[in-house]
Amino acid sequence: MNIYHIHNPHMPFWILAYKWLNPRGIVYLKLDIPKYLYEEYKEYLYGKHKFPHYHFRSRFACKVAGNTRKCDIVSVESHELVELVANLLKREVLYIPNGLYNRKAVDGNLKENIIMCAANLEMPIKQIDVLMEAFTRIDPAIGNEWTLILAGAYGKRFKQIYDKFCVDYPDVADKVILTGEIINRNELMNLYEKAKIFVLPSKTENFSLAALEALGNGDFAILSDGVTSKDDLMDRDGMGFIIKSGDVKDCTEKLEKAIKFLQDKDASFYEEISSHTLMRFSWEEILKTLNEKINQVGINEYKNC
């Protein structure tokens, strides 16, 4: 049985029911928690304060963390959290990131002067307004030929932000494009293929599938320090920059730096980012680790029956 997250209070009961019906069954928990949530669990489980001001679901979710011992396999999506969570839960924790399906590297000749972000634009935690403000501050001599594309669903809250932005910055408003929700995967992939720069300014994020897909399509990434998996996604120099969460000035400086950095880069530069990411995050390779662990646990379960 594969369980995602730890936040559902019914999780322990699902595990007990599954084990009762199938004693030799294997329970795999894909934890999927960002760094801030790990800190919250840690403080609740072992700290002096119980955070009475947190809502019931959050407090109960922290209690559920102690029940992960009922799971046969537990994994996290970033190297940074492997040892931390293992020490927290007093058990083995695997590194199993999200992956990409095997395909050819992007054609670098498709790249255009596009900065993009793919996210739920309506969510304040994504801090899209930080990116928009930073875009307006780019030196025109540097970014005049660049377009910002914001891909993702949005509602009234973000529409009001965008409308005000267009009034406040009429000179750049036509360079900031909203696509709305993109349901067609091919359409989204085509956008990743065209973009040169992908920006994720989130306040907090665990493993960003959008950032992974962008890198898989050869985009130069700019990720906030709130993205827990940033060092996993950009494991070597030349793949992107890290910005301070919520810092418009830093975002502006990194955008300008990225544009300058990419000026003399040819198609092969983007193709290398793409092929490197596709190789490191191939589902075929990632799942070998999980498959080996499942087989190991299965043998032990068989011996104990």
PDB file of C-alpha atoms in Angstrom:
ATOM      1  CA  MET A   1       0.000   0.000   0.000  1.00  0.00           C
ATOM      2  CA  ASN A   2       1.378   3.392  -1.049  1.00  0.00           C
ATOM      3  CA  ILE A   3       0.475   6.353   1.192  1.00  0.00           C
ATOM      4  CA  TYR A   4       1.232   9.966   0.350  1.00  0.00           C
ATOM      5  CA  HIS A   5       1.875  12.594   3.005  1.00  0.00           C
ATOM      6  CA  ILE A   6       1.358  12.241   6.724  1.00  0.00           C
ATOM      7  CA  HIS A   7      -1.283  14.895   7.211  1.00  0.00           C
ATOM      8  CA  ASN A   8      -4.386  12.703   7.064  1.00  0.00           C
ATOM      9  CA  PRO A   9      -5.515  11.698  10.584  1.00  0.00           C
ATOM     10  CA  HIS A  10      -6.990   8.466   9.197  1.00  0.00           C
ATOM     11  CA  MET A  11      -3.590   7.180   8.071  1.00  0.00           C
ATOM     12  CA  PRO A  12      -2.904   4.909  11.108  1.00  0.00           C
ATOM     13  CA  PHE A  13      -6.316   3.258  10.691  1.00  0.00           C
ATOM     14  CA  TRP A  14      -5.700   2.613   6.991  1.00  0.00           C
ATOM     15  CA  ILE A  15      -2.424   0.912   7.856  1.00  0.00           C
ATOM     16  CA  LEU A  16      -3.954  -1.229  10.608  1.00  0.00           C
ATOM     17  CA  ALA A  17      -6.830  -2.293   8.345  1.00  0.00           C
ATOM     18  CA  TYR A  18      -4.465  -3.103   5.481  1.00  0.00           C
ATOM     19  CA  LYS A  19      -2.140  -5.146   7.700  1.00  0.00           C
ATOM     20  CA  TRP A  20      -5.096  -7.009   9.208  1.00  0.00           C
ATOM     21  CA  LEU A  21      -6.396  -7.930   5.756  1.00  0.00           C
ATOM     22  CA  ASN A  22      -2.940  -8.598   4.332  1.00  0.00           C
ATOM     23  CA  PRO A  23      -0.366  -9.428   7.058  1.00  0.00           C
ATOM     24  CA  ARG A  24       2.417  -9.818   4.497  1.00  0.00           C
ATOM     25  CA  GLY A  25       1.514  -6.586   2.750  1.00  0.00           C
ATOM     26  CA  ILE A  26       4.057  -3.772   2.567  1.00  0.00           C
ATOM     27  CA  VAL A  27       3.211  -0.187   3.520  1.00  0.00           C
ATOM     28  CA  TYR A  28       5.208   2.547   1.787  1.00  0.00           C
ATOM     29  CA  LEU A  29       4.898   6.134   3.031  1.00  0.00           C
ATOM     30  CA  LYS A  30       6.047   8.864   0.645  1.00  0.00           C
ATOM     31  CA  LEU A  31       6.417  11.542   3.284  1.00  0.00           C
ATOM     32  CA  ASP A  32       6.594  14.626   1.040  1.00  0.00           C
ATOM     33  CA  ILE A  33       7.237  17.288   3.686  1.00  0.00           C
ATOM     34  CA  PRO A  34       9.055  20.614   3.304  1.00  0.00           C
ATOM     35  CA  LYS A  35      11.707  21.721   5.774  1.00  0.00           C
ATOM     36  CA  TYR A  36       9.383  23.976   7.773  1.00  0.00           C
ATOM     37  CA  LEU A  37       6.952  21.111   8.397  1.00  0.00           C
ATOM     38  CA  TYR A  38       9.789  18.908   9.598  1.00  0.00           C
ATOM     39  CA  GLU A  39      10.677  21.621  12.125  1.00  0.00           C
ATOM     40  CA  GLU A  40       7.053  21.745  13.243  1.00  0.00           C
ATOM     41  CA  TYR A  41       6.895  17.975  13.724  1.00  0.00           C
ATOM     42  CA  LYS A  42      10.177  18.005  15.596  1.00  0.00           C
ATOM     43  CA  GLU A  43       9.078  20.717  18.007  1.00  0.00           C
ATOM     44  CA  TYR A  44       5.722  19.094  18.617  1.00  0.00           C
ATOM     45  CA  LEU A  45       7.110  15.614  19.188  1.00  0.00           C
ATOM     46  CA  TYR A  46      10.181  16.508  21.230  1.00  0.00           C
ATOM     47  CA  GLY A  47      10.000  20.209  22.103  1.00  0.00           C
ATOM     48  CA  LYS A  48       8.919  21.761  25.383  1.00  0.00           C
ATOM     49  CA  HIS A  49       5.940  23.549  23.870  1.00  0.00           C
ATOM     50  CA  LYS A  50       2.928  21.932  22.282  1.00  0.00           C
ATOM     51  CA  PHE A  51       1.870  24.953  20.203  1.00  0.00           C
ATOM     52  CA  PRO A  52      -1.715  25.181  21.490  1.00  0.00           C
ATOM     53  CA  HIS A  53      -2.405  27.942  18.954  1.00  0.00           C
ATOM     54  CA  TYR A  54      -2.008  25.540  16.000  1.00  0.00           C
ATOM     55  CA  HIS A  55      -5.259  24.250  14.562  1.00  0.00           C
ATOM     56  CA  PHE A  56      -6.365  20.723  15.438  1.00  0.00           C
ATOM     57  CA  ARG A  57      -5.412  19.145  12.133  1.00  0.00           C
ATOM     58  CA  SER A  58      -1.829  20.357  12.342  1.00  0.00           C
ATOM     59  CA  ARG A  59      -1.417  19.158  15.932  1.00  0.00           C
ATOM     60  CA  PHE A  60      -2.954  15.791  15.188  1.00  0.00           C
ATOM     61  CA  ALA A  61      -0.811  15.397  12.073  1.00  0.00           C
ATOM     62  CA  CYS A  62       2.254  15.843  14.239  1.00  0.00           C
ATOM     63  CA  LYS A  63       1.032  13.074  16.535  1.00  0.00           C
ATOM     64  CA  VAL A  64       0.559  10.841  13.537  1.00  0.00           C
ATOM     65  CA  ALA A  65       4.274  11.280  12.793  1.00  0.00           C
ATOM     66  CA  GLY A  66       4.952   8.887  15.634  1.00  0.00           C
ATOM     67  CA  ASN A  67       2.915   6.223  13.870  1.00  0.00           C
ATOM     68  CA  THR A  68       5.287   6.030  10.915  1.00  0.00           C
ATOM     69  CA  ARG A  69       6.896   3.083  12.670  1.00  0.00           C
ATOM     70  CA  LYS A  70       3.900   1.108  11.377  1.00  0.00           C
ATOM     71  CA  CYS A  71       5.147   1.759   7.834  1.00  0.00           C
ATOM     72  CA  ASP A  72       7.615  -0.682   6.296  1.00  0.00           C
ATOM     73  CA  ILE A  73       9.244   1.929   4.061  1.00  0.00           C
ATOM     74  CA  VAL A  74       9.438   5.701   4.491  1.00  0.00           C
ATOM     75  CA  SER A  75      10.986   8.084   1.984  1.00  0.00           C
ATOM     76  CA  VAL A  76      11.602  11.808   1.551  1.00  0.00           C
ATOM     77  CA  GLU A  77      12.352  13.789  -1.606  1.00  0.00           C
ATOM     78  CA  SER A  78      15.488  15.724  -0.630  1.00  0.00           C
ATOM     79  CA  HIS A  79      18.909  14.659   0.640  1.00  0.00           C
ATOM     80  CA  GLU A  80      18.765  17.416   3.245  1.00  0.00           C
ATOM     81  CA  LEU A  81      15.846  15.738   5.000  1.00  0.00           C
ATOM     82  CA  VAL A  82      17.011  12.107   4.914  1.00  0.00           C
ATOM     83  CA  GLU A  83      19.149  12.188   8.056  1.00  0.00           C
ATOM     84  CA  LEU A  84      16.985  14.789   9.793  1.00  0.00           C
ATOM     85  CA  VAL A  85      13.785  12.786   9.381  1.00  0.00           C
ATOM     86  CA  ALA A  86      15.554   9.498  10.183  1.00  0.00           C
ATOM     87  CA  ASN A  87      16.710  10.958  13.502  1.00  0.00           C
ATOM     88  CA  LEU A  88      13.273  12.419  14.140  1.00  0.00           C
ATOM     89  CA  LEU A  89      11.403   9.169  13.520  1.00  0.00           C
ATOM     90  CA  LYS A  90      14.131   6.865  14.860  1.00  0.00           C
ATOM     91  CA  ARG A  91      14.072   4.720  11.748  1.00  0.00           C
ATOM     92  CA  GLU A  92      15.540   4.267   8.274  1.00  0.00           C
ATOM     93  CA  VAL A  93      14.430   6.839   5.710  1.00  0.00           C
ATOM     94  CA  LEU A  94      15.131   6.515   1.985  1.00  0.00           C
ATOM     95  CA  TYR A  95      15.845   9.233  -0.551  1.00  0.00           C
ATOM     96  CA  ILE A  96      13.257   8.767  -3.312  1.00  0.00           C
ATOM     97  CA  PRO A  97      12.788  11.986  -5.297  1.00  0.00           C
ATOM     98  CA  ASN A  98      10.115  12.595  -7.882  1.00  0.00           C
ATOM     99  CA  GLY A  99      11.148  11.744 -11.403  1.00  0.00           C
ATOM    100  CA  LEU A 100      10.661  12.228 -15.110  1.00  0.00           C
ATOM    101  CA  TYR A 101       9.794   9.677 -17.768  1.00  0.00           C
ATOM    102  CA  ASN A 102      12.546   8.854 -20.233  1.00  0.00           C
ATOM    103  CA  ARG A 103      12.619  11.016 -23.343  1.00  0.00           C
ATOM    104  CA  LYS A 104      15.085  12.934 -25.476  1.00  0.00           C
ATOM    105  CA  ALA A 105      16.755  16.088 -24.205  1.00  0.00           C
ATOM    106  CA  VAL A 106      15.242  19.396 -25.299  1.00  0.00           C
ATOM    107  CA  ASP A 107      16.277  21.049 -28.556  1.00  0.00           C
ATOM    108  CA  GLY A 108      18.131  24.153 -27.367  1.00  0.00           C
ATOM    109  CA  ASN A 109      17.363  25.960 -30.618  1.00  0.00           C
ATOM    110  CA  LEU A 110      13.735  26.281 -29.500  1.00  0.00           C
ATOM    111  CA  LYS A 111      14.646  28.646 -26.672  1.00  0.00           C
ATOM    112  CA  GLU A 112      13.271  32.200 -26.630  1.00  0.00           C
ATOM    113  CA  ASN A 113      13.742  35.166 -24.296  1.00  0.00           C
ATOM    114  CA  ILE A 114      11.051  33.959 -21.917  1.00  0.00           C
ATOM    115  CA  ILE A 115      11.016  33.950 -18.130  1.00  0.00           C
ATOM    116  CA  MET A 116       8.294  31.667 -16.835  1.00  0.00           C
ATOM    117  CA  CYS A 117       6.693  30.415 -13.667  1.00  0.00           C
ATOM    118  CA  ALA A 118       4.252  27.515 -13.442  1.00  0.00           C
ATOM    119  CA  ALA A 119       2.217  27.366 -10.242  1.00  0.00           C
ATOM    120  CA  ASN A 120      -1.188  27.900  -8.699  1.00  0.00           C
ATOM    121  CA  LEU A 121      -1.054  31.685  -8.991  1.00  0.00           C
ATOM    122  CA  GLU A 122      -3.925  32.144  -6.563  1.00  0.00           C
ATOM    123  CA  MET A 123      -1.977  30.783  -3.589  1.00  0.00           C
ATOM    124  CA  PRO A 124      -0.228  33.549  -1.580  1.00  0.00           C
ATOM    125  CA  ILE A 125       2.488  31.077  -0.552  1.00  0.00           C
ATOM    126  CA  LYS A 126       3.726  31.023  -4.171  1.00  0.00           C
ATOM    127  CA  GLN A 127       4.647  34.746  -3.875  1.00  0.00           C
ATOM    128  CA  ILE A 128       4.063  35.440  -7.570  1.00  0.00           C
ATOM    129  CA  ASP A 129       3.759  39.143  -6.748  1.00  0.00           C
ATOM    130  CA  VAL A 130       7.456  39.097  -5.757  1.00  0.00           C
ATOM    131  CA  LEU A 131       8.398  37.848  -9.225  1.00  0.00           C
ATOM    132  CA  MET A 132       6.142  40.381 -10.948  1.00  0.00           C
ATOM    133  CA  GLU A 133       7.592  43.266  -8.945  1.00  0.00           C
ATOM    134  CA  ALA A 134      11.140  42.054  -9.611  1.00  0.00           C
ATOM    135  CA  PHE A 135      10.415  41.872 -13.339  1.00  0.00           C
ATOM    136  CA  THR A 136       9.429  45.550 -13.395  1.00  0.00           C
ATOM    137  CA  ARG A 137      12.743  46.498 -11.790  1.00  0.00           C
ATOM    138  CA  ILE A 138      14.979  44.811 -14.353  1.00  0.00           C
ATOM    139  CA  ASP A 139      17.170  47.344 -16.104  1.00  0.00           C
ATOM    140  CA  PRO A 140      15.494  47.979 -19.512  1.00  0.00           C
ATOM    141  CA  ALA A 141      18.899  47.847 -21.150  1.00  0.00           C
ATOM    142  CA  ILE A 142      19.139  44.237 -19.944  1.00  0.00           C
ATOM    143  CA  GLY A 143      15.604  42.864 -20.019  1.00  0.00           C
ATOM    144  CA  ASN A 144      13.794  44.907 -22.650  1.00  0.00           C
ATOM    145  CA  GLU A 145      13.468  41.946 -25.020  1.00  0.00           C
ATOM    146  CA  TRP A 146      12.251  39.500 -22.379  1.00  0.00           C
ATOM    147  CA  THR A 147       8.712  38.339 -21.602  1.00  0.00           C
ATOM    148  CA  LEU A 148       7.348  36.982 -18.322  1.00  0.00           C
ATOM    149  CA  ILE A 149       4.811  34.170 -18.673  1.00  0.00           C
ATOM    150  CA  LEU A 150       2.817  33.104 -15.614  1.00  0.00           C
ATOM    151  CA  ALA A 151       1.247  29.699 -16.194  1.00  0.00           C
ATOM    152  CA  GLY A 152      -1.370  28.366 -13.827  1.00  0.00           C
ATOM    153  CA  ALA A 153      -4.843  28.671 -12.424  1.00  0.00           C
ATOM    154  CA  TYR A 154      -5.894  31.838 -10.624  1.00  0.00           C
ATOM    155  CA  GLY A 155      -8.998  33.374  -9.064  1.00  0.00           C
ATOM    156  CA  LYS A 156     -10.290  36.728  -7.882  1.00  0.00           C
ATOM    157  CA  ARG A 157      -7.433  37.408  -5.470  1.00  0.00           C
ATOM    158  CA  PHE A 158      -4.684  37.129  -8.060  1.00  0.00           C
ATOM    159  CA  LYS A 159      -6.769  38.774 -10.792  1.00  0.00           C
ATOM    160  CA  GLN A 160      -7.011  41.868  -8.581  1.00  0.00           C
ATOM    161  CA  ILE A 161      -3.228  41.802  -8.070  1.00  0.00           C
ATOM    162  CA  TYR A 162      -2.658  41.486 -11.816  1.00  0.00           C
ATOM    163  CA  ASP A 163      -5.130  44.249 -12.712  1.00  0.00           C
ATOM    164  CA  LYS A 164      -3.475  46.622 -10.237  1.00  0.00           C
ATOM    165  CA  PHE A 165      -0.080  45.630 -11.622  1.00  0.00           C
ATOM    166  CA  CYS A 166      -1.195  46.579 -15.137  1.00  0.00           C
ATOM    167  CA  VAL A 167      -2.349  49.992 -13.898  1.00  0.00           C
ATOM    168  CA  ASP A 168       0.798  50.631 -11.854  1.00  0.00           C
ATOM    169  CA  TYR A 169       3.228  49.418 -14.538  1.00  0.00           C
ATOM    170  CA  PRO A 170       1.671  50.140 -17.956  1.00  0.00           C
ATOM    171  CA  ASP A 171       5.080  50.101 -19.673  1.00  0.00           C
ATOM    172  CA  VAL A 172       5.696  46.421 -18.872  1.00  0.00           C
ATOM    173  CA  ALA A 173       2.126  45.147 -18.497  1.00  0.00           C
ATOM    174  CA  ASP A 174       2.049  43.830 -22.067  1.00  0.00           C
ATOM    175  CA  LYS A 175       5.164  41.764 -21.338  1.00  0.00           C
ATOM    176  CA  VAL A 176       3.540  39.869 -18.452  1.00  0.00           C
ATOM    177  CA  ILE A 177       1.275  37.160 -19.840  1.00  0.00           C
ATOM    178  CA  LEU A 178      -1.226  35.007 -17.939  1.00  0.00           C
ATOM    179  CA  THR A 179      -2.014  31.665 -19.574  1.00  0.00           C
ATOM    180  CA  GLY A 180      -4.626  30.500 -17.090  1.00  0.00           C
ATOM    181  CA  GLU A 181      -4.756  26.843 -16.113  1.00  0.00           C
ATOM    182  CA  ILE A 182      -3.030  24.630 -18.674  1.00  0.00           C
ATOM    183  CA  ILE A 183      -4.680  21.213 -18.726  1.00  0.00           C
ATOM    184  CA  ASN A 184      -2.994  19.925 -21.872  1.00  0.00           C
ATOM    185  CA  ARG A 185       0.397  18.519 -20.831  1.00  0.00           C
ATOM    186  CA  ASN A 186       1.882  18.947 -24.302  1.00  0.00           C
ATOM    187  CA  GLU A 187       1.023  22.637 -24.237  1.00  0.00           C
ATOM    188  CA  LEU A 188       2.770  23.046 -20.885  1.00  0.00           C
ATOM    189  CA  MET A 189       5.817  21.099 -22.077  1.00  0.00           C
ATOM    190  CA  ASN A 190       6.028  23.314 -25.160  1.00  0.00           C
ATOM    191  CA  LEU A 191       6.116  26.357 -22.898  1.00  0.00           C
ATOM    192  CA  TYR A 192       8.916  24.856 -20.805  1.00  0.00           C
ATOM    193  CA  GLU A 193      10.813  24.108 -24.025  1.00  0.00           C
ATOM    194  CA  LYS A 194      10.622  27.725 -25.181  1.00  0.00           C
ATOM    195  CA  ALA A 195      11.510  29.360 -21.858  1.00  0.00           C
ATOM    196  CA  LYS A 196      15.123  30.105 -21.019  1.00  0.00           C
ATOM    197  CA  ILE A 197      14.540  30.938 -17.352  1.00  0.00           C
ATOM    198  CA  PHE A 198      12.197  29.316 -14.836  1.00  0.00           C
ATOM    199  CA  VAL A 199      11.503  31.099 -11.544  1.00  0.00           C
ATOM    200  CA  LEU A 200       9.872  29.672  -8.421  1.00  0.00           C
ATOM    201  CA  PRO A 201       9.676  32.362  -5.692  1.00  0.00           C
ATOM    202  CA  SER A 202       7.632  30.276  -3.218  1.00  0.00           C
ATOM    203  CA  LYS A 203       7.730  31.026   0.483  1.00  0.00           C
ATOM    204  CA  THR A 204       7.984  27.298   1.075  1.00  0.00           C
ATOM    205  CA  GLU A 205       7.951  24.267  -1.190  1.00  0.00           C
ATOM    206  CA  ASN A 206       9.057  20.673  -0.844  1.00  0.00           C
ATOM    207  CA  PHE A 207       9.914  19.003  -4.145  1.00  0.00           C
ATOM    208  CA  SER A 208       8.732  21.191  -6.984  1.00  0.00           C
ATOM    209  CA  LEU A 209       7.532  19.115  -9.910  1.00  0.00           C
ATOM    210  CA  ALA A 210       7.275  22.310 -11.954  1.00  0.00           C
ATOM    211  CA  ALA A 211      10.937  23.127 -11.324  1.00  0.00           C
ATOM    212  CA  LEU A 212      11.934  19.548 -12.175  1.00  0.00           C
ATOM    213  CA  GLU A 213       9.995  19.657 -15.444  1.00  0.00           C
ATOM    214  CA  ALA A 214      11.509  23.045 -16.274  1.00  0.00           C
ATOM    215  CA  LEU A 215      15.056  21.777 -15.720  1.00  0.00           C
ATOM    216  CA  GLY A 216      14.211  18.645 -17.686  1.00  0.00           C
ATOM    217  CA  ASN A 217      13.364  20.978 -20.554  1.00  0.00           C
ATOM    218  CA  GLY A 218      16.649  22.832 -20.226  1.00  0.00           C
ATOM    219  CA  ASP A 219      15.464  25.921 -18.349  1.00  0.00           C
ATOM    220  CA  PHE A 220      17.928  27.872 -16.217  1.00  0.00           C
ATOM    221  CA  ALA A 221      16.297  27.846 -12.756  1.00  0.00           C
ATOM    222  CA  ILE A 222      15.917  30.541 -10.116  1.00  0.00           C
ATOM    223  CA  LEU A 223      14.496  28.972  -6.944  1.00  0.00           C
ATOM    224  CA  SER A 224      13.787  30.519  -3.557  1.00  0.00           C
ATOM    225  CA  ASP A 225      15.575  29.293  -0.452  1.00  0.00           C
ATOM    226  CA  GLY A 226      12.160  28.080   0.713  1.00  0.00           C
ATOM    227  CA  VAL A 227      12.312  25.222  -1.813  1.00  0.00           C
ATOM    228  CA  THR A 228      13.590  22.271   0.229  1.00  0.00           C
ATOM    229  CA  SER A 229      14.807  20.315  -2.804  1.00  0.00           C
ATOM    230  CA  LYS A 230      16.691  23.228  -4.402  1.00  0.00           C
ATOM    231  CA  ASP A 231      20.115  21.624  -3.894  1.00  0.00           C
ATOM    232  CA  ASP A 232      18.898  18.303  -5.274  1.00  0.00           C
ATOM    233  CA  LEU A 233      17.428  19.914  -8.368  1.00  0.00           C
ATOM    234  CA  MET A 234      20.459  22.132  -9.014  1.00  0.00           C
ATOM    235  CA  ASP A 235      23.298  19.850  -7.975  1.00  0.00           C
ATOM    236  CA  ARG A 236      26.051  21.644  -9.851  1.00  0.00           C
ATOM    237  CA  ASP A 237      27.095  25.142 -10.930  1.00  0.00           C
ATOM    238  CA  GLY A 238      25.544  26.666 -14.020  1.00  0.00           C
ATOM    239  CA  MET A 239      22.045  25.280 -13.555  1.00  0.00           C
ATOM    240  CA  GLY A 240      20.540  28.214 -11.692  1.00  0.00           C
ATOM    241  CA  PHE A 241      20.526  30.628  -8.768  1.00  0.00           C
ATOM    242  CA  ILE A 242      18.934  30.658  -5.325  1.00  0.00           C
ATOM    243  CA  ILE A 243      17.065  33.742  -4.102  1.00  0.00           C
ATOM    244  CA  LYS A 244      15.918  34.816  -0.672  1.00  0.00           C
ATOM    245  CA  SER A 245      12.239  34.106  -0.174  1.00  0.00           C
ATOM    246  CA  GLY A 246      10.140  37.268  -0.380  1.00  0.00           C
ATOM    247  CA  ASP A 247      13.113  39.472  -1.327  1.00  0.00           C
ATOM    248  CA  VAL A 248      12.194  41.507  -4.423  1.00  0.00           C
ATOM    249  CA  LYS A 249      15.629  43.111  -4.657  1.00  0.00           C
ATOM    250  CA  ASP A 250      17.434  39.780  -4.602  1.00  0.00           C
ATOM    251  CA  CYS A 251      15.028  38.358  -7.180  1.00  0.00           C
ATOM    252  CA  THR A 252      15.658  41.351  -9.452  1.00  0.00           C
ATOM    253  CA  GLU A 253      19.420  41.019  -9.125  1.00  0.00           C
ATOM    254  CA  LYS A 254      19.338  37.293  -9.884  1.00  0.00           C
ATOM    255  CA  LEU A 255      17.092  37.836 -12.905  1.00  0.00           C
ATOM    256  CA  GLU A 256      19.494  40.425 -14.289  1.00  0.00           C
ATOM    257  CA  LYS A 257      22.445  38.170 -13.511  1.00  0.00           C
ATOM    258  CA  ALA A 258      20.755  35.229 -15.256  1.00  0.00           C
ATOM    259  CA  ILE A 259      19.943  37.264 -18.377  1.00  0.00           C
ATOM    260  CA  LYS A 260      23.549  38.442 -18.626  1.00  0.00           C
ATOM    261  CA  PHE A 261      24.845  34.928 -17.956  1.00  0.00           C
ATOM    262  CA  LEU A 262      22.723  33.465 -20.753  1.00  0.00           C
ATOM    263  CA  GLN A 263      23.626  36.069 -23.380  1.00  0.00           C
ATOM    264  CA  ASP A 264      26.477  34.061 -24.861  1.00  0.00           C
ATOM    265  CA  LYS A 265      25.018  30.587 -24.273  1.00  0.00           C
ATOM    266  CA  ASP A 266      24.163  28.513 -27.329  1.00  0.00           C
ATOM    267  CA  ALA A 267      21.711  25.648 -27.766  1.00  0.00           C
ATOM    268  CA  SER A 268      24.096  23.104 -26.258  1.00  0.00           C
ATOM    269  CA  PHE A 269      23.968  24.851 -22.868  1.00  0.00           C
ATOM    270  CA  TYR A 270      20.222  24.247 -22.473  1.00  0.00           C
ATOM    271  CA  GLU A 271      20.516  20.747 -23.905  1.00  0.00           C
ATOM    272  CA  GLU A 272      23.122  19.884 -21.268  1.00  0.00           C
ATOM    273  CA  ILE A 273      20.848  21.060 -18.426  1.00  0.00           C
ATOM    274  CA  SER A 274      18.057  18.968 -19.927  1.00  0.00           C
ATOM    275  CA  SER A 275      20.077  15.771 -20.438  1.00  0.00           C
ATOM    276  CA  HIS A 276      21.711  16.047 -17.008  1.00  0.00           C
ATOM    277  CA  THR A 277      18.335  16.418 -15.283  1.00  0.00           C
ATOM    278  CA  LEU A 278      16.701  13.635 -17.293  1.00  0.00           C
ATOM    279  CA  MET A 279      19.560  11.294 -16.396  1.00  0.00           C
ATOM    280  CA  ARG A 280      19.502  12.089 -12.654  1.00  0.00           C
ATOM    281  CA  PHE A 281      15.734  12.012 -12.270  1.00  0.00           C
ATOM    282  CA  SER A 282      14.801   9.111 -14.520  1.00  0.00           C
ATOM    283  CA  TRP A 283      11.896   7.196 -12.970  1.00  0.00           C
ATOM    284  CA  GLU A 284      13.497   3.982 -14.208  1.00  0.00           C
ATOM    285  CA  GLU A 285      16.617   4.611 -12.117  1.00  0.00           C
ATOM    286  CA  ILE A 286      14.824   6.131  -9.113  1.00  0.00           C
ATOM    287  CA  LEU A 287      12.444   3.203  -8.741  1.00  0.00           C
ATOM    288  CA  LYS A 288      15.289   0.676  -8.688  1.00  0.00           C
ATOM    289  CA  THR A 289      16.066   1.792  -5.129  1.00  0.00           C
ATOM    290  CA  LEU A 290      12.442   1.467  -4.080  1.00  0.00           C
ATOM    291  CA  ASN A 291      12.046  -1.892  -5.802  1.00  0.00           C
ATOM    292  CA  GLU A 292      15.135  -3.277  -4.044  1.00  0.00           C
ATOM    293  CA  LYS A 293      13.779  -2.138  -0.678  1.00  0.00           C
ATOM    294  CA  ILE A 294      10.336  -3.616  -1.359  1.00  0.00           C
ATOM    295  CA  ASN A 295      11.921  -6.965  -2.245  1.00  0.00           C
ATOM    296  CA  GLN A 296      14.065  -6.848   0.907  1.00  0.00           C
ATOM    297  CA  VAL A 297      11.082  -6.067   3.134  1.00  0.00           C
ATOM    298  CA  GLY A 298       8.999  -8.692   1.352  1.00  0.00           C
ATOM    299  CA  ILE A 299      11.565 -11.400   2.096  1.00  0.00           C
ATOM    300  CA  ASN A 300      11.658 -10.403   5.774  1.00  0.00           C
ATOM    301  CA  GLU A 301       7.849 -10.356   5.969  1.00  0.00           C
ATOM    302  CA  TYR A 302       7.745 -13.849   4.450  1.00  0.00           C
ATOM    303  CA  LYS A 303      10.258 -15.163   7.002  1.00  0.00           C
ATOM    304  CA  ASN A 304       8.266 -13.687   9.889  1.00  0.00           C
ATOM    305  CA  CYS A 305       4.962 -15.251   8.819  1.00  0.00           C
TER     306      CYS A 305
END
